[in-house]
Amino acid sequence: MSNGRRRWWILALGVNAHTLTTVGMFGLPVLLPAIRDELGVSLVVAGVLTSAPSLGAMASLILWGMLADRRGERLVLGSGVAVCAVLLAVAAVVEQPVVLGVVLALMGAAGAAAIVGGGRIVLRWFPAGQRGIAMGLRQVSFMLGMGLAAFVLPPIARAHGLGGALLACAAATLVAAILAALFVADPPLDLPAGTPGRAPSAASPYRKPELWRVHATSALIVIPQFVVSTYGVSALVDAHAWDDVDAGRVFGAAALAGAAARLAAGYWSDRTGRRMGPLRTIVVATTVVMGVLAVAELVSPWAGVAALALAAVVTVSGNGLAYLGAGELAGPHWAGRVLGAHNTVQNVVTFGGVPVLGMVIGASGYWAGFAVGAVCALAAVPLVPVAAERRAARAARAGAVPEPTATPLCRTAGPGPSGSCSG
């Protein structure tokens, strides 16, 4: 198999691992009605349980990133995803809410390996001109996992209970772990001769203010994303009297549309050679859509449903660009740790924000939670480092420094996509 084809095969393995791990880690909000019914807990407690994997992930993402920087993706994906599968099976037989929360947090800590490993595959195997679409495909895995969860888990939970749904997640995740352990590989060319295979560089990318701004942007735009993804199904069930299975199908379809939106964003960024410009446009669109959603919830039930479906697509479409931007600013030696830190920031915000937004919604209604999401997206608009990207582009055209998005993480042996990557 040529290197050009092999890189897409390796990406497919990473996408598969992230997709099937996402079902159990982040697809739990579609089971929120079942969690409340079977465990007899409040909306806030159920929201905390569904976000427990995020707590575990934020504790382990940087550690997985460090391991990936030193030992590669195969070990990280194979071991972490396998442990995630085992803990999902354990969660299926736990009935106490506190114990279940602990198990789900540990499951998230293990499954976080798929988040770091999958993103690092893009940075190490693909040249700069293909990374936007490649990262879009990698980020599609999250949306595919969410869509799969929305379509599959509610019917399983209705037929076999919450435990049956978690066992199904465990089986799928175990398959992903086996495939990753068997077939994921490092690029055929790693670092230049004489350099230790995966030794980290002493120069920290955190000297760049742009990297901090990208992290901050992601921290803010994840708030409208999780308020829609965590409480959207409940909004349809509680505020609009929908059946929980039908509500799950709406979010399943929205997840597929969100996957297409992420691919489009990646293609857009490759065509323009920019990450931050398209990202800011998406953040502005998120602000507008969330504002419309908050108003629609007060004005018209049908308008609220339509706006909620649109928000489920728009709020997720910029994640890949922010993630890719952070990785490219990090460089090849720091990519695992920086991507781990990037996702840690998002998970900290998610875990802290879910119960807070649950209390806001409980006190004032779903419209209030959506309004908070709009305000956070608006605050992110000036943080996107568009000006810095433009300055780098002008400097590159003048021959002073390379553009950040064209950092040669991959060395091509010749024209076209068939060259090998340098790691």
JSON list of N, CA and C in Angstrom, two decimals, residues 198-258:
[
{"chain": "A", "resi": 198, "resn": "ARG", "atom": "N", "xyz": [10.90, 10.09, 19.40]},
{"chain": "A", "resi": 198, "resn": "ARG", "atom": "CA", "xyz": [9.75, 10.92, 19.75]},
{"chain": "A", "resi": 198, "resn": "ARG", "atom": "C", "xyz": [10.09, 11.85, 20.92]},
{"chain": "A", "resi": 199, "resn": "ALA", "atom": "N", "xyz": [11.33, 12.24, 21.02]},
{"chain": "A", "resi": 199, "resn": "ALA", "atom": "CA", "xyz": [11.73, 13.09, 22.13]},
{"chain": "A", "resi": 199, "resn": "ALA", "atom": "C", "xyz": [11.11, 14.47, 22.00]},
{"chain": "A", "resi": 200, "resn": "PRO", "atom": "N", "xyz": [10.60, 15.01, 23.10]},
{"chain": "A", "resi": 200, "resn": "PRO", "atom": "CA", "xyz": [9.97, 16.31, 23.04]},
{"chain": "A", "resi": 200, "resn": "PRO", "atom": "C", "xyz": [10.97, 17.43, 22.86]},
{"chain": "A", "resi": 201, "resn": "SER", "atom": "N", "xyz": [10.56, 18.48, 22.16]},
{"chain": "A", "resi": 201, "resn": "SER", "atom": "CA", "xyz": [11.39, 19.66, 21.99]},
{"chain": "A", "resi": 201, "resn": "SER", "atom": "C", "xyz": [11.37, 20.49, 23.26]},
{"chain": "A", "resi": 202, "resn": "ALA", "atom": "N", "xyz": [12.48, 21.16, 23.56]},
{"chain": "A", "resi": 202, "resn": "ALA", "atom": "CA", "xyz": [12.54, 21.99, 24.76]},
{"chain": "A", "resi": 202, "resn": "ALA", "atom": "C", "xyz": [11.78, 23.29, 24.58]},
{"chain": "A", "resi": 203, "resn": "ALA", "atom": "N", "xyz": [11.55, 23.70, 23.34]},
{"chain": "A", "resi": 203, "resn": "ALA", "atom": "CA", "xyz": [10.89, 24.97, 23.08]},
{"chain": "A", "resi": 203, "resn": "ALA", "atom": "C", "xyz": [9.38, 24.81, 23.22]},
{"chain": "A", "resi": 204, "resn": "SER", "atom": "N", "xyz": [8.82, 25.43, 24.24]},
{"chain": "A", "resi": 204, "resn": "SER", "atom": "CA", "xyz": [7.38, 25.30, 24.48]},
{"chain": "A", "resi": 204, "resn": "SER", "atom": "C", "xyz": [6.59, 26.18, 23.53]},
{"chain": "A", "resi": 205, "resn": "PRO", "atom": "N", "xyz": [5.55, 25.64, 22.89]},
{"chain": "A", "resi": 205, "resn": "PRO", "atom": "CA", "xyz": [4.70, 26.46, 22.02]},
{"chain": "A", "resi": 205, "resn": "PRO", "atom": "C", "xyz": [3.84, 27.44, 22.80]},
{"chain": "A", "resi": 206, "resn": "TYR", "atom": "N", "xyz": [3.80, 27.29, 24.12]},
{"chain": "A", "resi": 206, "resn": "TYR", "atom": "CA", "xyz": [2.97, 28.20, 24.92]},
{"chain": "A", "resi": 206, "resn": "TYR", "atom": "C", "xyz": [3.59, 29.57, 25.09]},
{"chain": "A", "resi": 207, "resn": "ARG", "atom": "N", "xyz": [4.75, 29.77, 24.46]},
{"chain": "A", "resi": 207, "resn": "ARG", "atom": "CA", "xyz": [5.28, 31.13, 24.38]},
{"chain": "A", "resi": 207, "resn": "ARG", "atom": "C", "xyz": [4.49, 31.96, 23.37]},
{"chain": "A", "resi": 208, "resn": "LYS", "atom": "N", "xyz": [3.68, 31.30, 22.55]},
{"chain": "A", "resi": 208, "resn": "LYS", "atom": "CA", "xyz": [2.89, 31.99, 21.53]},
{"chain": "A", "resi": 208, "resn": "LYS", "atom": "C", "xyz": [1.54, 32.39, 22.12]},
{"chain": "A", "resi": 209, "resn": "PRO", "atom": "N", "xyz": [1.21, 33.68, 22.16]},
{"chain": "A", "resi": 209, "resn": "PRO", "atom": "CA", "xyz": [-0.10, 34.08, 22.69]},
{"chain": "A", "resi": 209, "resn": "PRO", "atom": "C", "xyz": [-1.26, 33.54, 21.85]},
{"chain": "A", "resi": 210, "resn": "GLU", "atom": "N", "xyz": [-1.01, 33.29, 20.56]},
{"chain": "A", "resi": 210, "resn": "GLU", "atom": "CA", "xyz": [-2.08, 32.78, 19.71]},
{"chain": "A", "resi": 210, "resn": "GLU", "atom": "C", "xyz": [-2.61, 31.44, 20.21]},
{"chain": "A", "resi": 211, "resn": "LEU", "atom": "N", "xyz": [-1.73, 30.61, 20.74]},
{"chain": "A", "resi": 211, "resn": "LEU", "atom": "CA", "xyz": [-2.16, 29.30, 21.23]},
{"chain": "A", "resi": 211, "resn": "LEU", "atom": "C", "xyz": [-3.10, 29.45, 22.42]},
{"chain": "A", "resi": 212, "resn": "TRP", "atom": "N", "xyz": [-2.77, 30.36, 23.33]},
{"chain": "A", "resi": 212, "resn": "TRP", "atom": "CA", "xyz": [-3.66, 30.62, 24.46]},
{"chain": "A", "resi": 212, "resn": "TRP", "atom": "C", "xyz": [-5.02, 31.12, 24.00]},
{"chain": "A", "resi": 213, "resn": "ARG", "atom": "N", "xyz": [-5.01, 31.96, 22.97]},
{"chain": "A", "resi": 213, "resn": "ARG", "atom": "CA", "xyz": [-6.27, 32.50, 22.47]},
{"chain": "A", "resi": 213, "resn": "ARG", "atom": "C", "xyz": [-7.12, 31.43, 21.81]},
{"chain": "A", "resi": 214, "resn": "VAL", "atom": "N", "xyz": [-6.48, 30.50, 21.12]},
{"chain": "A", "resi": 214, "resn": "VAL", "atom": "CA", "xyz": [-7.23, 29.39, 20.53]},
{"chain": "A", "resi": 214, "resn": "VAL", "atom": "C", "xyz": [-7.86, 28.53, 21.62]},
{"chain": "A", "resi": 215, "resn": "HIS", "atom": "N", "xyz": [-7.10, 28.25, 22.68]},
{"chain": "A", "resi": 215, "resn": "HIS", "atom": "CA", "xyz": [-7.66, 27.51, 23.82]},
{"chain": "A", "resi": 215, "resn": "HIS", "atom": "C", "xyz": [-8.87, 28.25, 24.41]},
{"chain": "A", "resi": 216, "resn": "ALA", "atom": "N", "xyz": [-8.73, 29.56, 24.61]},
{"chain": "A", "resi": 216, "resn": "ALA", "atom": "CA", "xyz": [-9.81, 30.35, 25.20]},
{"chain": "A", "resi": 216, "resn": "ALA", "atom": "C", "xyz": [-11.04, 30.37, 24.30]},
{"chain": "A", "resi": 217, "resn": "THR", "atom": "N", "xyz": [-10.81, 30.49, 23.00]},
{"chain": "A", "resi": 217, "resn": "THR", "atom": "CA", "xyz": [-11.94, 30.46, 22.07]},
{"chain": "A", "resi": 217, "resn": "THR", "atom": "C", "xyz": [-12.70, 29.15, 22.18]},
{"chain": "A", "resi": 218, "resn": "SER", "atom": "N", "xyz": [-11.99, 28.04, 22.22]},
{"chain": "A", "resi": 218, "resn": "SER", "atom": "CA", "xyz": [-12.64, 26.74, 22.33]},
{"chain": "A", "resi": 218, "resn": "SER", "atom": "C", "xyz": [-13.39, 26.60, 23.65]},
{"chain": "A", "resi": 219, "resn": "ALA", "atom": "N", "xyz": [-12.82, 27.14, 24.72]},
{"chain": "A", "resi": 219, "resn": "ALA", "atom": "CA", "xyz": [-13.48, 27.07, 26.02]},
{"chain": "A", "resi": 219, "resn": "ALA", "atom": "C", "xyz": [-14.84, 27.77, 25.99]},
{"chain": "A", "resi": 220, "resn": "LEU", "atom": "N", "xyz": [-14.92, 28.86, 25.25]},
{"chain": "A", "resi": 220, "resn": "LEU", "atom": "CA", "xyz": [-16.19, 29.61, 25.20]},
{"chain": "A", "resi": 220, "resn": "LEU", "atom": "C", "xyz": [-17.18, 28.98, 24.23]},
{"chain": "A", "resi": 221, "resn": "ILE", "atom": "N", "xyz": [-16.71, 28.53, 23.06]},
{"chain": "A", "resi": 221, "resn": "ILE", "atom": "CA", "xyz": [-17.68, 28.01, 22.09]},
{"chain": "A", "resi": 221, "resn": "ILE", "atom": "C", "xyz": [-18.14, 26.60, 22.42]},
{"chain": "A", "resi": 222, "resn": "VAL", "atom": "N", "xyz": [-17.47, 25.93, 23.37]},
{"chain": "A", "resi": 222, "resn": "VAL", "atom": "CA", "xyz": [-17.98, 24.62, 23.78]},
{"chain": "A", "resi": 222, "resn": "VAL", "atom": "C", "xyz": [-19.24, 24.76, 24.63]},
{"chain": "A", "resi": 223, "resn": "ILE", "atom": "N", "xyz": [-19.47, 25.95, 25.22]},
{"chain": "A", "resi": 223, "resn": "ILE", "atom": "CA", "xyz": [-20.64, 26.14, 26.08]},
{"chain": "A", "resi": 223, "resn": "ILE", "atom": "C", "xyz": [-21.94, 26.06, 25.28]},
{"chain": "A", "resi": 224, "resn": "PRO", "atom": "N", "xyz": [-22.11, 26.80, 24.17]},
{"chain": "A", "resi": 224, "resn": "PRO", "atom": "CA", "xyz": [-23.32, 26.58, 23.38]},
{"chain": "A", "resi": 224, "resn": "PRO", "atom": "C", "xyz": [-23.43, 25.16, 22.84]},
{"chain": "A", "resi": 225, "resn": "GLN", "atom": "N", "xyz": [-22.29, 24.53, 22.57]},
{"chain": "A", "resi": 225, "resn": "GLN", "atom": "CA", "xyz": [-22.35, 23.16, 22.08]},
{"chain": "A", "resi": 225, "resn": "GLN", "atom": "C", "xyz": [-22.91, 22.21, 23.13]},
{"chain": "A", "resi": 226, "resn": "PHE", "atom": "N", "xyz": [-22.40, 22.29, 24.36]},
{"chain": "A", "resi": 226, "resn": "PHE", "atom": "CA", "xyz": [-22.87, 21.31, 25.33]},
{"chain": "A", "resi": 226, "resn": "PHE", "atom": "C", "xyz": [-24.26, 21.63, 25.88]},
{"chain": "A", "resi": 227, "resn": "VAL", "atom": "N", "xyz": [-24.66, 22.90, 25.88]},
{"chain": "A", "resi": 227, "resn": "VAL", "atom": "CA", "xyz": [-26.02, 23.18, 26.35]},
{"chain": "A", "resi": 227, "resn": "VAL", "atom": "C", "xyz": [-27.04, 22.62, 25.37]},
{"chain": "A", "resi": 228, "resn": "VAL", "atom": "N", "xyz": [-26.70, 22.62, 24.07]},
{"chain": "A", "resi": 228, "resn": "VAL", "atom": "CA", "xyz": [-27.59, 22.03, 23.07]},
{"chain": "A", "resi": 228, "resn": "VAL", "atom": "C", "xyz": [-27.52, 20.51, 23.10]},
{"chain": "A", "resi": 229, "resn": "SER", "atom": "N", "xyz": [-26.30, 19.95, 23.14]},
{"chain": "A", "resi": 229, "resn": "SER", "atom": "CA", "xyz": [-26.17, 18.50, 23.07]},
{"chain": "A", "resi": 229, "resn": "SER", "atom": "C", "xyz": [-26.62, 17.80, 24.35]},
{"chain": "A", "resi": 230, "resn": "THR", "atom": "N", "xyz": [-26.39, 18.43, 25.50]},
{"chain": "A", "resi": 230, "resn": "THR", "atom": "CA", "xyz": [-26.76, 17.80, 26.77]},
{"chain": "A", "resi": 230, "resn": "THR", "atom": "C", "xyz": [-28.24, 17.94, 27.08]},
{"chain": "A", "resi": 231, "resn": "TYR", "atom": "N", "xyz": [-28.79, 19.12, 26.86]},
{"chain": "A", "resi": 231, "resn": "TYR", "atom": "CA", "xyz": [-30.17, 19.37, 27.26]},
{"chain": "A", "resi": 231, "resn": "TYR", "atom": "C", "xyz": [-31.16, 19.46, 26.09]},
{"chain": "A", "resi": 232, "resn": "GLY", "atom": "N", "xyz": [-30.65, 19.26, 24.86]},
{"chain": "A", "resi": 232, "resn": "GLY", "atom": "CA", "xyz": [-31.54, 19.37, 23.70]},
{"chain": "A", "resi": 232, "resn": "GLY", "atom": "C", "xyz": [-32.62, 18.32, 23.67]},
{"chain": "A", "resi": 233, "resn": "VAL", "atom": "N", "xyz": [-32.26, 17.06, 23.93]},
{"chain": "A", "resi": 233, "resn": "VAL", "atom": "CA", "xyz": [-33.26, 15.98, 23.94]},
{"chain": "A", "resi": 233, "resn": "VAL", "atom": "C", "xyz": [-34.29, 16.23, 25.03]},
{"chain": "A", "resi": 234, "resn": "SER", "atom": "N", "xyz": [-33.82, 16.62, 26.21]},
{"chain": "A", "resi": 234, "resn": "SER", "atom": "CA", "xyz": [-34.74, 16.91, 27.31]},
{"chain": "A", "resi": 234, "resn": "SER", "atom": "C", "xyz": [-35.64, 18.10, 26.98]},
{"chain": "A", "resi": 235, "resn": "ALA", "atom": "N", "xyz": [-35.10, 19.08, 26.25]},
{"chain": "A", "resi": 235, "resn": "ALA", "atom": "CA", "xyz": [-35.92, 20.22, 25.85]},
{"chain": "A", "resi": 235, "resn": "ALA", "atom": "C", "xyz": [-37.07, 19.77, 24.95]},
{"chain": "A", "resi": 236, "resn": "LEU", "atom": "N", "xyz": [-36.78, 18.88, 24.01]},
{"chain": "A", "resi": 236, "resn": "LEU", "atom": "CA", "xyz": [-37.84, 18.38, 23.15]},
{"chain": "A", "resi": 236, "resn": "LEU", "atom": "C", "xyz": [-38.87, 17.56, 23.94]},
{"chain": "A", "resi": 237, "resn": "VAL", "atom": "N", "xyz": [-38.39, 16.76, 24.91]},
{"chain": "A", "resi": 237, "resn": "VAL", "atom": "CA", "xyz": [-39.30, 15.92, 25.71]},
{"chain": "A", "resi": 237, "resn": "VAL", "atom": "C", "xyz": [-40.10, 16.75, 26.70]},
{"chain": "A", "resi": 238, "resn": "ASP", "atom": "N", "xyz": [-39.43, 17.64, 27.45]},
{"chain": "A", "resi": 238, "resn": "ASP", "atom": "CA", "xyz": [-40.09, 18.38, 28.52]},
{"chain": "A", "resi": 238, "resn": "ASP", "atom": "C", "xyz": [-40.86, 19.60, 28.02]},
{"chain": "A", "resi": 239, "resn": "ALA", "atom": "N", "xyz": [-40.22, 20.39, 27.16]},
{"chain": "A", "resi": 239, "resn": "ALA", "atom": "CA", "xyz": [-40.83, 21.66, 26.75]},
{"chain": "A", "resi": 239, "resn": "ALA", "atom": "C", "xyz": [-41.72, 21.51, 25.52]},
{"chain": "A", "resi": 240, "resn": "HIS", "atom": "N", "xyz": [-41.49, 20.46, 24.71]},
{"chain": "A", "resi": 240, "resn": "HIS", "atom": "CA", "xyz": [-42.26, 20.33, 23.48]},
{"chain": "A", "resi": 240, "resn": "HIS", "atom": "C", "xyz": [-43.04, 19.03, 23.40]},
{"chain": "A", "resi": 241, "resn": "ALA", "atom": "N", "xyz": [-43.03, 18.24, 24.50]},
{"chain": "A", "resi": 241, "resn": "ALA", "atom": "CA", "xyz": [-43.85, 17.02, 24.61]},
{"chain": "A", "resi": 241, "resn": "ALA", "atom": "C", "xyz": [-43.53, 15.99, 23.53]},
{"chain": "A", "resi": 242, "resn": "TRP", "atom": "N", "xyz": [-42.27, 15.87, 23.15]},
{"chain": "A", "resi": 242, "resn": "TRP", "atom": "CA", "xyz": [-41.88, 14.88, 22.17]},
{"chain": "A", "resi": 242, "resn": "TRP", "atom": "C", "xyz": [-41.63, 13.53, 22.84]},
{"chain": "A", "resi": 243, "resn": "ASP", "atom": "N", "xyz": [-41.75, 12.47, 22.08]},
{"chain": "A", "resi": 243, "resn": "ASP", "atom": "CA", "xyz": [-41.32, 11.15, 22.53]},
{"chain": "A", "resi": 243, "resn": "ASP", "atom": "C", "xyz": [-39.80, 11.12, 22.56]},
{"chain": "A", "resi": 244, "resn": "ASP", "atom": "N", "xyz": [-39.22, 10.42, 23.55]},
{"chain": "A", "resi": 244, "resn": "ASP", "atom": "CA", "xyz": [-37.77, 10.46, 23.69]},
{"chain": "A", "resi": 244, "resn": "ASP", "atom": "C", "xyz": [-37.04, 9.81, 22.51]},
{"chain": "A", "resi": 245, "resn": "VAL", "atom": "N", "xyz": [-37.63, 8.76, 21.92]},
{"chain": "A", "resi": 245, "resn": "VAL", "atom": "CA", "xyz": [-36.99, 8.13, 20.76]},
{"chain": "A", "resi": 245, "resn": "VAL", "atom": "C", "xyz": [-37.02, 9.07, 19.56]},
{"chain": "A", "resi": 246, "resn": "ASP", "atom": "N", "xyz": [-38.16, 9.73, 19.33]},
{"chain": "A", "resi": 246, "resn": "ASP", "atom": "CA", "xyz": [-38.24, 10.69, 18.22]},
{"chain": "A", "resi": 246, "resn": "ASP", "atom": "C", "xyz": [-37.28, 11.86, 18.45]},
{"chain": "A", "resi": 247, "resn": "ALA", "atom": "N", "xyz": [-37.17, 12.30, 19.69]},
{"chain": "A", "resi": 247, "resn": "ALA", "atom": "CA", "xyz": [-36.23, 13.39, 19.99]},
{"chain": "A", "resi": 247, "resn": "ALA", "atom": "C", "xyz": [-34.80, 12.96, 19.70]},
{"chain": "A", "resi": 248, "resn": "GLY", "atom": "N", "xyz": [-34.47, 11.70, 20.04]},
{"chain": "A", "resi": 248, "resn": "GLY", "atom": "CA", "xyz": [-33.14, 11.19, 19.74]},
{"chain": "A", "resi": 248, "resn": "GLY", "atom": "C", "xyz": [-32.86, 11.14, 18.26]},
{"chain": "A", "resi": 249, "resn": "ARG", "atom": "N", "xyz": [-33.89, 10.81, 17.47]},
{"chain": "A", "resi": 249, "resn": "ARG", "atom": "CA", "xyz": [-33.71, 10.76, 16.01]},
{"chain": "A", "resi": 249, "resn": "ARG", "atom": "C", "xyz": [-33.44, 12.14, 15.44]},
{"chain": "A", "resi": 250, "resn": "VAL", "atom": "N", "xyz": [-34.10, 13.15, 15.98]},
{"chain": "A", "resi": 250, "resn": "VAL", "atom": "CA", "xyz": [-33.85, 14.52, 15.52]},
{"chain": "A", "resi": 250, "resn": "VAL", "atom": "C", "xyz": [-32.38, 14.87, 15.74]},
{"chain": "A", "resi": 251, "resn": "PHE", "atom": "N", "xyz": [-31.87, 14.54, 16.92]},
{"chain": "A", "resi": 251, "resn": "PHE", "atom": "CA", "xyz": [-30.48, 14.87, 17.20]},
{"chain": "A", "resi": 251, "resn": "PHE", "atom": "C", "xyz": [-29.52, 13.95, 16.45]},
{"chain": "A", "resi": 252, "resn": "GLY", "atom": "N", "xyz": [-29.96, 12.75, 16.12]},
{"chain": "A", "resi": 252, "resn": "GLY", "atom": "CA", "xyz": [-29.15, 11.90, 15.27]},
{"chain": "A", "resi": 252, "resn": "GLY", "atom": "C", "xyz": [-28.98, 12.49, 13.89]},
{"chain": "A", "resi": 253, "resn": "ALA", "atom": "N", "xyz": [-30.07, 12.96, 13.31]},
{"chain": "A", "resi": 253, "resn": "ALA", "atom": "CA", "xyz": [-30.00, 13.61, 12.00]},
{"chain": "A", "resi": 253, "resn": "ALA", "atom": "C", "xyz": [-29.16, 14.88, 12.07]},
{"chain": "A", "resi": 254, "resn": "ALA", "atom": "N", "xyz": [-29.32, 15.65, 13.16]},
{"chain": "A", "resi": 254, "resn": "ALA", "atom": "CA", "xyz": [-28.53, 16.87, 13.32]},
{"chain": "A", "resi": 254, "resn": "ALA", "atom": "C", "xyz": [-27.04, 16.55, 13.45]},
{"chain": "A", "resi": 255, "resn": "ALA", "atom": "N", "xyz": [-26.73, 15.43, 14.10]},
{"chain": "A", "resi": 255, "resn": "ALA", "atom": "CA", "xyz": [-25.33, 15.04, 14.23]},
{"chain": "A", "resi": 255, "resn": "ALA", "atom": "C", "xyz": [-24.72, 14.71, 12.87]},
{"chain": "A", "resi": 256, "resn": "LEU", "atom": "N", "xyz": [-25.47, 14.05, 12.01]},
{"chain": "A", "resi": 256, "resn": "LEU", "atom": "CA", "xyz": [-24.97, 13.75, 10.67]},
{"chain": "A", "resi": 256, "resn": "LEU", "atom": "C", "xyz": [-24.77, 15.04, 9.88]},
{"chain": "A", "resi": 257, "resn": "ALA", "atom": "N", "xyz": [-25.72, 15.97, 10.02]},
{"chain": "A", "resi": 257, "resn": "ALA", "atom": "CA", "xyz": [-25.55, 17.26, 9.35]},
{"chain": "A", "resi": 257, "resn": "ALA", "atom": "C", "xyz": [-24.36, 18.01, 9.93]},
{"chain": "A", "resi": 258, "resn": "GLY", "atom": "N", "xyz": [-24.14, 17.90, 11.24]},
{"chain": "A", "resi": 258, "resn": "GLY", "atom": "CA", "xyz": [-22.97, 18.52, 11.85]},
{"chain": "A", "resi": 258, "resn": "GLY", "atom": "C", "xyz": [-21.67, 17.93, 11.34]}
]
